[in-house]
Coordinates of C-alpha atoms in Angstrom, one line a residue:
M1 CA -40.6 12.6 43.0
K2 CA -40.1 8.9 42.8
S3 CA -42.0 6.8 45.3
K4 CA -41.1 3.2 44.3
I5 CA -37.4 2.8 44.1
G6 CA -35.5 -0.5 43.8
V7 CA -32.0 -0.6 45.4
Y8 CA -29.6 -3.5 44.7
I9 CA -26.2 -3.9 46.3
C10 CA -23.6 -6.1 44.7
H11 CA -21.0 -8.2 46.6
C12 CA -18.9 -8.5 43.4
G13 CA -17.8 -11.9 44.5
G14 CA -15.9 -10.5 47.5
N15 CA -14.4 -7.5 45.7
I16 CA -16.9 -5.3 47.6
S17 CA -18.2 -7.5 50.4
D18 CA -14.7 -8.4 51.7
Y19 CA -14.2 -4.7 52.6
V20 CA -17.7 -3.4 52.9
D21 CA -20.5 -4.7 55.2
V22 CA -23.0 -5.2 52.4
N23 CA -25.8 -6.3 54.8
K24 CA -25.3 -3.1 56.9
V25 CA -25.5 -1.0 53.8
R26 CA -28.8 -2.7 52.7
E27 CA -30.3 -2.3 56.2
A28 CA -29.3 1.4 56.3
V29 CA -31.2 2.3 53.2
K30 CA -34.2 0.0 53.2
D31 CA -36.4 2.3 55.3
I32 CA -35.6 5.5 53.3
D33 CA -38.8 7.1 52.1
G34 CA -39.5 5.9 48.5
V35 CA -37.5 2.7 48.7
E36 CA -39.7 -0.2 47.7
I37 CA -37.0 -2.9 47.5
S38 CA -33.5 -3.2 49.1
L39 CA -31.6 -6.3 48.2
D40 CA -28.1 -7.6 48.0
T41 CA -26.7 -10.0 45.4
M42 CA -23.5 -11.8 44.8
F43 CA -23.1 -10.7 41.2
A44 CA -25.5 -8.0 40.0
C45 CA -24.2 -8.4 36.5
A46 CA -25.0 -12.1 36.3
D47 CA -27.8 -13.1 33.9
S48 CA -30.0 -14.4 36.8
S49 CA -29.6 -11.1 38.8
Q50 CA -30.4 -9.0 35.7
T51 CA -33.5 -11.0 35.1
Q52 CA -34.6 -10.6 38.7
I53 CA -34.1 -6.8 38.6
A54 CA -36.1 -6.5 35.3
N55 CA -38.9 -8.7 36.7
D56 CA -39.0 -6.6 39.9
I57 CA -39.3 -3.4 37.9
S58 CA -42.1 -4.9 35.8
E59 CA -44.1 -6.6 38.6
K60 CA -43.7 -3.9 41.3
K61 CA -44.0 -1.0 38.9
L62 CA -40.8 0.5 40.1
D63 CA -40.2 4.1 39.0
G64 CA -36.5 4.4 40.0
L65 CA -33.5 2.0 40.1
V66 CA -30.2 2.2 42.0
V67 CA -27.5 -0.5 41.6
A68 CA -24.5 -0.2 43.9
S69 CA -21.6 -2.1 42.3
C70 CA -18.4 -1.5 40.3
S71 CA -17.4 1.3 37.9
P72 CA -20.2 2.9 35.8
K73 CA -17.7 2.8 32.9
L74 CA -18.1 -1.0 33.0
H75 CA -21.7 -1.7 33.9
Y76 CA -23.7 1.5 33.5
P77 CA -24.8 0.4 30.0
T78 CA -25.6 -3.1 31.5
F79 CA -28.1 -1.9 34.1
S80 CA -29.5 0.9 31.8
A81 CA -30.5 -2.0 29.5
V82 CA -31.9 -4.0 32.4
A83 CA -34.1 -0.9 33.3
E84 CA -35.4 -0.7 29.8
R85 CA -36.1 -4.5 29.7
G86 CA -38.3 -4.0 32.8
G87 CA -40.2 -1.1 31.3
L88 CA -38.3 1.7 33.1
N89 CA -36.9 4.7 31.3
K90 CA -33.1 4.3 31.5
Y91 CA -32.6 7.9 32.7
N92 CA -34.4 6.8 35.9
Y93 CA -31.5 4.6 36.8
V94 CA -28.5 5.8 38.9
H95 CA -25.3 3.8 39.3
A96 CA -23.5 3.9 42.6
N97 CA -19.8 3.0 42.5
I98 CA -18.8 1.3 45.7
R99 CA -16.0 -0.8 44.4
E100 CA -13.4 1.5 42.8
Q101 CA -14.5 4.5 45.0
V102 CA -14.9 2.5 48.3
S103 CA -13.8 -1.1 48.7
W104 CA -10.6 -0.9 46.6
A105 CA -9.8 2.6 47.9
H106 CA -10.3 1.7 51.6
S107 CA -9.4 -2.0 51.9
D108 CA -7.6 -1.3 55.2
D109 CA -10.7 0.3 56.9
K110 CA -13.9 -1.8 56.7
P111 CA -16.0 0.3 59.1
G112 CA -15.0 3.5 57.3
A113 CA -15.6 1.9 53.9
T114 CA -19.0 0.7 55.0
E115 CA -20.0 4.2 56.2
K116 CA -18.8 5.7 52.9
A117 CA -20.7 3.1 50.9
I118 CA -23.9 4.0 52.9
K119 CA -23.5 7.7 52.1
I120 CA -22.9 7.0 48.4
V121 CA -26.0 4.8 48.1
K122 CA -28.1 7.3 50.0
A123 CA -26.9 10.0 47.6
A124 CA -27.8 7.8 44.6
I125 CA -31.3 7.3 46.1
A126 CA -31.7 11.1 46.5
R127 CA -30.6 11.6 43.0
V128 CA -32.9 9.1 41.4
K129 CA -35.9 10.6 43.2
E130 CA -35.3 13.8 41.2
S131 CA -34.6 12.0 37.9
V132 CA -36.6 12.8 34.8
S133 CA -37.5 10.4 32.0
L134 CA -35.7 11.4 28.8
E135 CA -35.6 10.2 25.2
P136 CA -32.3 9.6 23.4
I137 CA -31.4 11.9 20.5
E138 CA -29.8 10.7 17.3
I139 CA -26.7 12.3 15.8
K140 CA -25.6 11.9 12.2
A141 CA -22.5 9.6 12.0
E142 CA -20.1 9.5 9.1
K143 CA -20.3 6.0 7.5
S144 CA -16.5 5.9 7.4
I145 CA -13.6 4.7 9.6
A146 CA -9.9 5.3 9.9
V147 CA -7.9 2.2 10.5
L148 CA -4.4 3.0 11.8
G149 CA -1.9 0.4 10.9
A150 CA -1.8 -1.9 7.8
G151 CA -0.4 -5.0 9.4
V152 CA -2.4 -8.2 9.3
A153 CA -4.9 -7.0 11.9
G154 CA -5.4 -3.6 10.3
M155 CA -5.8 -5.0 6.7
R156 CA -8.2 -7.8 7.9
A157 CA -10.3 -5.2 9.8
A158 CA -10.3 -2.9 6.8
K159 CA -11.5 -5.6 4.5
E160 CA -14.3 -6.8 6.8
L161 CA -15.5 -3.2 7.6
A162 CA -15.4 -2.4 3.8
D163 CA -17.5 -5.5 3.2
L164 CA -20.1 -4.0 5.6
G165 CA -20.4 -1.0 3.4
M166 CA -18.1 1.3 5.4
Q167 CA -15.7 3.7 3.6
V168 CA -12.3 2.7 5.1
Y169 CA -9.2 4.9 5.2
L170 CA -6.3 2.5 5.9
I171 CA -3.4 4.6 7.2
E172 CA 0.1 3.0 7.4
R173 CA 3.1 4.9 8.8
E174 CA 5.6 2.8 6.9
H175 CA 5.8 2.9 3.1
F176 CA 5.0 -0.8 2.9
V177 CA 2.1 -2.9 4.3
G178 CA 2.4 -6.1 6.3
G179 CA 3.9 -5.0 9.6
R180 CA 5.7 -7.7 11.7
I181 CA 4.0 -10.7 10.0
S182 CA 5.9 -10.0 6.7
Q183 CA 9.2 -10.6 8.6
L184 CA 8.3 -14.2 9.3
D185 CA 8.7 -17.2 7.1
Y186 CA 6.3 -20.1 7.9
L187 CA 3.6 -19.3 10.4
C188 CA 2.7 -21.5 13.4
G189 CA -0.5 -23.4 12.7
A190 CA -0.7 -22.3 9.0
D191 CA 0.5 -23.7 5.8
E192 CA 1.7 -20.4 4.4
T193 CA 4.4 -17.8 5.0
G194 CA 3.9 -14.4 6.4
K195 CA 4.6 -12.8 3.0
E196 CA 1.9 -15.0 1.4
L197 CA -0.6 -13.9 3.9
V198 CA 0.3 -10.3 3.4
T199 CA -0.1 -10.7 -0.3
Q200 CA -3.5 -12.3 0.0
L201 CA -4.8 -9.5 2.3
Y202 CA -3.2 -6.7 0.2
E203 CA -4.9 -8.0 -3.0
K204 CA -8.3 -8.0 -1.2
I205 CA -8.0 -4.4 0.1
H206 CA -6.4 -3.2 -3.2
E207 CA -9.3 -4.4 -5.2
H208 CA -12.0 -3.2 -2.7
P209 CA -13.8 -0.1 -3.8
N210 CA -14.4 1.0 -0.2
V211 CA -10.8 0.9 0.9
T212 CA -8.3 3.8 0.4
L213 CA -4.8 3.0 1.4
F214 CA -2.3 5.7 2.5
T215 CA 1.3 4.6 3.1
G216 CA 4.0 6.8 4.6
A217 CA 1.1 8.4 6.5
E218 CA 0.6 9.3 10.1
V219 CA -2.2 10.9 12.0
I220 CA -0.9 14.1 13.6
K221 CA -4.1 15.7 15.0
K222 CA -7.6 14.5 16.0
G223 CA -10.6 16.6 16.9
G224 CA -14.4 16.1 17.1
S225 CA -16.2 13.2 18.7
I226 CA -17.8 9.9 18.0
G227 CA -19.5 9.9 14.6
N228 CA -17.7 13.0 13.5
F229 CA -14.0 12.8 14.1
K230 CA -11.7 15.3 12.2
I231 CA -8.2 14.0 11.7
K232 CA -5.2 15.4 10.0
V233 CA -2.9 12.9 8.2
K234 CA 0.7 13.8 7.2
I235 CA 1.9 11.9 4.1
T236 CA 5.6 11.5 3.6
P237 CA 6.6 11.2 -0.1
R238 CA 8.4 8.1 -1.6
Y239 CA 10.3 10.4 -4.0
I240 CA 9.4 8.0 -6.8
N241 CA 6.7 8.8 -9.3
D242 CA 3.8 6.6 -10.5
T243 CA 5.4 6.0 -13.9
C244 CA 8.2 4.0 -12.3
N245 CA 10.2 1.6 -14.5
K246 CA 11.1 -1.6 -12.6
E247 CA 14.4 -2.3 -14.4
E248 CA 15.5 1.3 -13.8
L249 CA 14.6 1.2 -10.1
L250 CA 16.6 -2.0 -9.6
K251 CA 19.5 -0.3 -11.2
A252 CA 19.0 2.7 -8.9
I253 CA 19.1 0.5 -5.9
E254 CA 22.3 -1.1 -7.2
V255 CA 24.2 2.2 -7.7
C256 CA 23.1 3.8 -4.4
P257 CA 26.3 4.3 -2.4
V258 CA 24.6 4.6 1.0
E259 CA 24.3 1.6 3.2
V260 CA 22.5 1.5 6.6
D261 CA 21.3 -1.1 9.0
D262 CA 18.3 -3.0 7.7
D263 CA 15.6 -2.8 10.3
F264 CA 13.5 -5.3 8.3
N265 CA 16.2 -7.9 9.1
F266 CA 16.6 -6.5 12.6
N267 CA 20.0 -4.9 11.7
I268 CA 21.8 -8.1 10.9
T269 CA 22.2 -7.0 7.3
K270 CA 22.5 -3.7 5.4
R271 CA 20.2 -2.0 2.9
K272 CA 20.5 1.0 0.6
A273 CA 18.9 4.4 1.0
I274 CA 16.6 3.5 -1.8
Y275 CA 15.1 0.2 -1.0
R276 CA 12.4 -2.4 -0.9
N277 CA 12.4 -5.0 1.9
Y278 CA 11.7 -8.0 -0.4
D279 CA 10.8 -8.5 -4.0
S280 CA 7.0 -9.2 -3.6
E281 CA 6.5 -6.4 -1.1
Y282 CA 3.4 -4.1 -1.4
P283 CA 3.0 -1.5 -2.7
Q284 CA 5.7 -2.6 -5.2
K285 CA 7.3 0.7 -5.7
P286 CA 10.6 1.2 -3.7
T287 CA 11.0 4.2 -1.4
I288 CA 13.8 6.5 -0.6
D289 CA 14.9 6.8 3.1
N290 CA 14.9 10.6 3.5
K291 CA 16.8 10.4 6.8
N292 CA 19.8 8.6 5.2
C293 CA 19.7 9.7 1.6
T294 CA 22.6 12.1 0.8
R295 CA 21.0 13.4 -2.4
C296 CA 24.2 12.4 -4.3
G297 CA 22.2 12.1 -7.5
E298 CA 23.6 8.6 -8.5
C299 CA 20.1 7.1 -8.6
E300 CA 18.7 10.0 -10.8
K301 CA 21.4 9.2 -13.4
V302 CA 20.0 5.7 -14.1
C303 CA 16.3 6.1 -13.2
S304 CA 13.9 8.7 -14.6
S305 CA 11.3 7.8 -11.9
I306 CA 13.2 9.5 -9.1
D307 CA 11.4 12.7 -8.1
F308 CA 13.0 14.7 -5.2
S309 CA 10.5 17.6 -5.8
Q310 CA 7.8 15.7 -4.0
K311 CA 6.6 17.4 -0.8
E312 CA 4.9 16.3 2.3
E313 CA 1.1 16.5 2.1
I314 CA -1.5 17.2 4.9
L315 CA -4.8 15.5 4.3
D316 CA -8.0 16.3 6.3
L317 CA -10.4 13.4 6.8
T318 CA -13.8 13.2 8.6
V319 CA -14.6 9.7 10.0
G320 CA -17.2 8.2 12.3
S321 CA -14.8 5.9 14.1
I322 CA -11.1 5.2 14.6
L323 CA -9.5 1.8 14.9
A324 CA -6.0 1.6 16.2
A325 CA -4.0 -1.4 15.0
T326 CA -0.5 0.1 15.5
G327 CA 1.3 -3.1 16.5
F328 CA 4.3 -3.7 18.8
D329 CA 8.0 -3.7 19.0
P330 CA 10.2 -6.7 20.0
Y331 CA 12.0 -6.0 23.3
Q332 CA 15.5 -4.7 22.7
P333 CA 17.9 -6.3 25.3
K334 CA 20.2 -4.0 27.3
E335 CA 24.0 -4.3 27.0
N336 CA 25.3 -7.5 28.7
E337 CA 21.7 -8.7 29.4
F338 CA 22.0 -12.5 29.0
G339 CA 25.2 -11.9 27.0
W340 CA 23.7 -9.3 24.7
G341 CA 26.7 -7.8 22.8
I342 CA 28.5 -11.1 22.4
E343 CA 28.9 -11.9 18.7
N344 CA 26.9 -15.1 18.6
V345 CA 24.0 -13.9 20.8
V346 CA 20.9 -12.9 18.8
T347 CA 17.3 -12.3 19.5
L348 CA 14.5 -14.6 18.4
P349 CA 13.2 -12.2 15.7
Q350 CA 16.8 -12.0 14.3
F351 CA 17.1 -15.7 14.4
R352 CA 13.9 -16.1 12.3
R353 CA 15.5 -13.8 9.7
I354 CA 18.7 -15.8 9.8
I355 CA 16.7 -19.1 9.2
N356 CA 14.9 -17.3 6.3
M357 CA 18.2 -16.3 4.7
C358 CA 20.0 -19.7 5.1
D359 CA 19.6 -22.6 2.7
D360 CA 21.1 -26.1 3.3
K361 CA 23.2 -25.1 6.3
L362 CA 22.4 -22.9 9.2
V363 CA 25.2 -20.4 9.2
Y364 CA 25.8 -17.2 11.2
Q365 CA 28.9 -15.0 11.0
G366 CA 30.5 -17.5 8.6
K367 CA 30.2 -20.4 11.2
E368 CA 27.8 -23.4 10.9
I369 CA 25.4 -23.6 13.8
K370 CA 24.7 -27.0 15.5
N371 CA 24.0 -26.3 19.2
I372 CA 21.4 -23.6 19.9
A373 CA 20.6 -22.3 23.4
Y374 CA 17.2 -20.5 23.8
I375 CA 16.9 -18.2 26.8
Y376 CA 13.3 -17.4 27.6
C377 CA 11.6 -14.4 29.1
V378 CA 14.0 -11.8 28.0
G379 CA 12.0 -8.6 28.4
S380 CA 9.0 -10.3 29.9
R381 CA 8.2 -11.4 33.5
Q382 CA 11.1 -9.2 34.6
V383 CA 12.1 -9.4 38.2
D384 CA 13.9 -6.1 38.2
G385 CA 12.7 -4.4 35.0
D386 CA 9.4 -2.7 34.1
N387 CA 7.9 -5.5 32.0
K388 CA 6.2 -7.7 34.7
Y389 CA 3.8 -9.1 32.2
C390 CA 4.0 -12.4 30.2
S391 CA 4.0 -11.6 26.4
R392 CA 2.0 -14.8 25.9
Y393 CA 3.4 -15.7 22.5
C394 CA 7.1 -16.2 23.0
C395 CA 7.1 -19.8 24.3
T396 CA 5.1 -21.0 21.4
A397 CA 7.1 -19.0 18.9
T398 CA 10.3 -20.4 20.2
L399 CA 9.2 -24.0 20.2
Y400 CA 7.9 -23.6 16.7
T401 CA 11.2 -22.0 15.6
S402 CA 13.0 -25.0 17.1
I403 CA 10.8 -27.4 15.2
L404 CA 11.5 -25.4 12.0
T405 CA 15.3 -25.8 12.5
H406 CA 15.0 -29.5 13.0
K407 CA 13.0 -29.9 9.8
K408 CA 15.2 -27.6 7.7
Y409 CA 18.7 -28.6 9.0
K410 CA 20.3 -31.9 10.1
G411 CA 22.1 -32.4 13.4
I412 CA 20.6 -29.5 15.3
K413 CA 20.6 -29.7 19.1
S414 CA 18.3 -27.3 21.0
F415 CA 18.5 -26.4 24.7
H416 CA 15.6 -24.4 26.2
F417 CA 16.6 -22.4 29.3
N418 CA 13.2 -21.3 30.6
R419 CA 11.3 -20.2 33.7
G420 CA 8.3 -22.5 33.0
I421 CA 7.0 -23.1 29.5
R422 CA 3.7 -21.4 28.8
T423 CA 2.2 -22.9 25.7
Y424 CA -1.5 -22.1 26.0
G425 CA -4.4 -24.5 25.1
K426 CA -3.8 -26.5 21.9
Q427 CA -0.3 -25.0 21.6
E428 CA 0.7 -27.7 24.0
V429 CA 1.1 -30.1 21.1
I430 CA 4.0 -27.9 19.8
Y431 CA 5.7 -28.4 23.1
D432 CA 5.2 -32.2 22.8
E433 CA 6.6 -32.2 19.2
A434 CA 9.7 -30.3 20.2
S435 CA 10.2 -32.7 23.1
Q436 CA 9.9 -35.7 20.8
L437 CA 12.5 -34.2 18.5
G438 CA 15.0 -34.4 21.4
D439 CA 15.0 -30.8 22.6
I440 CA 16.3 -30.5 26.2
F441 CA 14.5 -28.2 28.7
L442 CA 16.2 -26.7 31.7
Q443 CA 14.2 -24.5 34.2
S444 CA 15.8 -21.8 36.3
Y445 CA 14.6 -20.5 39.6
E446 CA 12.6 -17.2 39.5
Y447 CA 15.3 -15.1 41.1
D448 CA 18.3 -17.1 39.8
P449 CA 18.2 -16.9 36.0
A450 CA 20.6 -18.5 33.5
T451 CA 23.9 -16.7 32.8
V452 CA 25.8 -16.3 29.6
E453 CA 29.6 -16.2 29.3
E454 CA 31.9 -15.9 26.3
N455 CA 34.1 -18.9 25.9
G456 CA 36.4 -18.7 22.8
D457 CA 34.4 -19.7 19.7
K458 CA 31.5 -20.8 21.8
T459 CA 29.3 -19.3 24.4
T460 CA 28.6 -21.0 27.6
V461 CA 25.1 -20.9 29.3
K462 CA 25.0 -21.8 32.9
I463 CA 21.9 -22.7 35.0
K464 CA 20.8 -24.0 38.3
D465 CA 18.2 -26.4 37.1
I466 CA 14.9 -27.0 39.0
L467 CA 14.1 -30.1 37.0
T468 CA 17.3 -31.9 38.3
G469 CA 16.9 -30.8 41.9
G470 CA 19.0 -27.6 41.6
Q471 CA 22.0 -29.1 39.9
E472 CA 24.4 -26.6 38.3
L473 CA 24.5 -27.4 34.6
E474 CA 26.2 -25.7 31.6
V475 CA 25.9 -25.9 27.8
D476 CA 28.4 -24.7 25.2
A477 CA 26.3 -23.2 22.4
D478 CA 27.2 -22.1 18.8
L479 CA 24.4 -19.6 19.0
V480 CA 22.4 -18.2 21.9
V481 CA 18.9 -17.0 21.0
L482 CA 17.3 -14.5 23.4
V483 CA 13.5 -15.0 23.4
T484 CA 12.4 -11.4 23.6
G485 CA 8.9 -10.4 24.5
M486 CA 6.8 -7.6 23.0
E487 CA 6.6 -4.0 24.0
P488 CA 4.4 -1.1 22.9
R489 CA 5.8 0.9 19.9
N490 CA 8.5 3.2 21.3
D491 CA 8.3 5.7 18.5
C492 CA 4.6 5.7 18.2
S493 CA 2.9 9.0 19.3
I494 CA -0.5 8.0 18.0
G495 CA -1.8 7.1 21.5
D496 CA -1.1 10.7 22.6
V497 CA -2.8 12.1 19.5
L498 CA -5.9 10.0 20.1
K499 CA -5.7 10.5 23.9
I500 CA -6.0 6.8 24.5
P501 CA -5.0 6.0 28.1
K502 CA -2.3 3.4 28.7
G503 CA -2.0 0.8 31.4
R504 CA 0.8 0.0 33.7
D505 CA 2.4 -2.1 31.0
R506 CA 2.3 1.0 28.6
F507 CA 0.0 -0.7 26.1
Y508 CA -3.4 0.8 25.3
N509 CA -5.8 0.4 28.2
E510 CA -9.0 -1.5 27.4
I511 CA -12.3 -0.8 29.3
H512 CA -12.4 -4.3 30.7
M513 CA -10.0 -7.2 30.0
K514 CA -12.7 -9.8 29.6
L515 CA -16.0 -8.0 28.9
R516 CA -14.8 -5.1 26.6
P517 CA -11.3 -6.1 25.6
V518 CA -11.0 -4.0 22.4
E519 CA -12.7 -0.8 23.4
T520 CA -11.1 2.3 24.9
V521 CA -12.7 4.8 27.2
I522 CA -12.8 7.2 24.3
D523 CA -16.1 6.6 22.6
G524 CA -15.7 5.9 18.9

């Protein structure tokens, strides 16, 4: 039975103390038998508070510790470590959650919340009295990791983990690596293209003895726990064997009669059922689109590398940890949303592909483009839709795109219909550069966005502009570019397989946005 217990109650900067009478809680428990110290603190997790608690444990020889604060998922490890620094076995520490379970749940009833907090802290004291010192056990952990997604983030993570001596299984659902970055030409803040960056990373992982790459692969089942995860990986065949002849494969692509929308170019062009997105793509073997291939046999007539006998494989892997780098999808506008469906209305990702495909003149649908209207926050900061969040990259991406068009083509005029430009930190210099190039910025009211109307060969964008005191202005544009935000992958079930919880925005939920931003509640 513990006889010298320290009790510390956190205000959490008002998150708790605005709804719970912290002083009353402290007074209610200070005279309980065995309580040596009963204190309140503004931020228990602050370095100064942690130092005070550790010193109290050491100086007063405390044999039990209770901290009443926020969720144990967030700070149980913090105060366990504080207990050990003070010389107390961490299993003699009990965490009382009076934020999520009390102040946030009962913000409309301060007296009731205070009474509940008192009961929770008393229960924690009763529990710590009966606690027993324990020693941690060690489990054998596999020195391997599965990295899901071979975009830039996944490849870079795979390379760095492999450098640390880990065996890395890099699992990419598509048949080619690179993800979204390979769809971009020049990158903001870099002197290279997306394809060049992908090439550099691919060469590093391809040469690394600790990295095994699987393309056309998807995790379909997960079992086990941290240090010993068992995963099943389904590998879809390319239908092209390893002895492929480049000239024959190019001929096979040429003779293929099937044409489908090219999702690499965001459906503004067509591709064949046997395809490669671009010449230097990795791995350099083309693949056959099984969903659209008719098995007509034309490719087999000119290419001996075609092998339709290949079957799906199921691979069993055991790994110590799993890293999810599964990427995002650009928002897909709804019909008539900011003119979506009109011939010369495109999304920003589509526009980047158009720029990439044009040489001396910026041309779309056979017409030269001079006046460009960018409409911001399409699919982000939605008033009526589900995506209330700011995607945080669209403003910068749009301004950089506008600068690219000025540098590559002459006589371009750019109009930015926005709801407040958000170029974070040093990215403000991009906004300044676009302004100096003559770009015009028009800002709409929150609940009165710009409208798009078809007007013969041109498209008219109308706005009630805050910056001119609410004047109604309109611009005739050759091309309207919808600045679409990011969404979680619509066709990605990996979150369900891994049982990763998702937030209100449908992205994976981190433990804490600031303190543990890349960890999930699933250990490992």
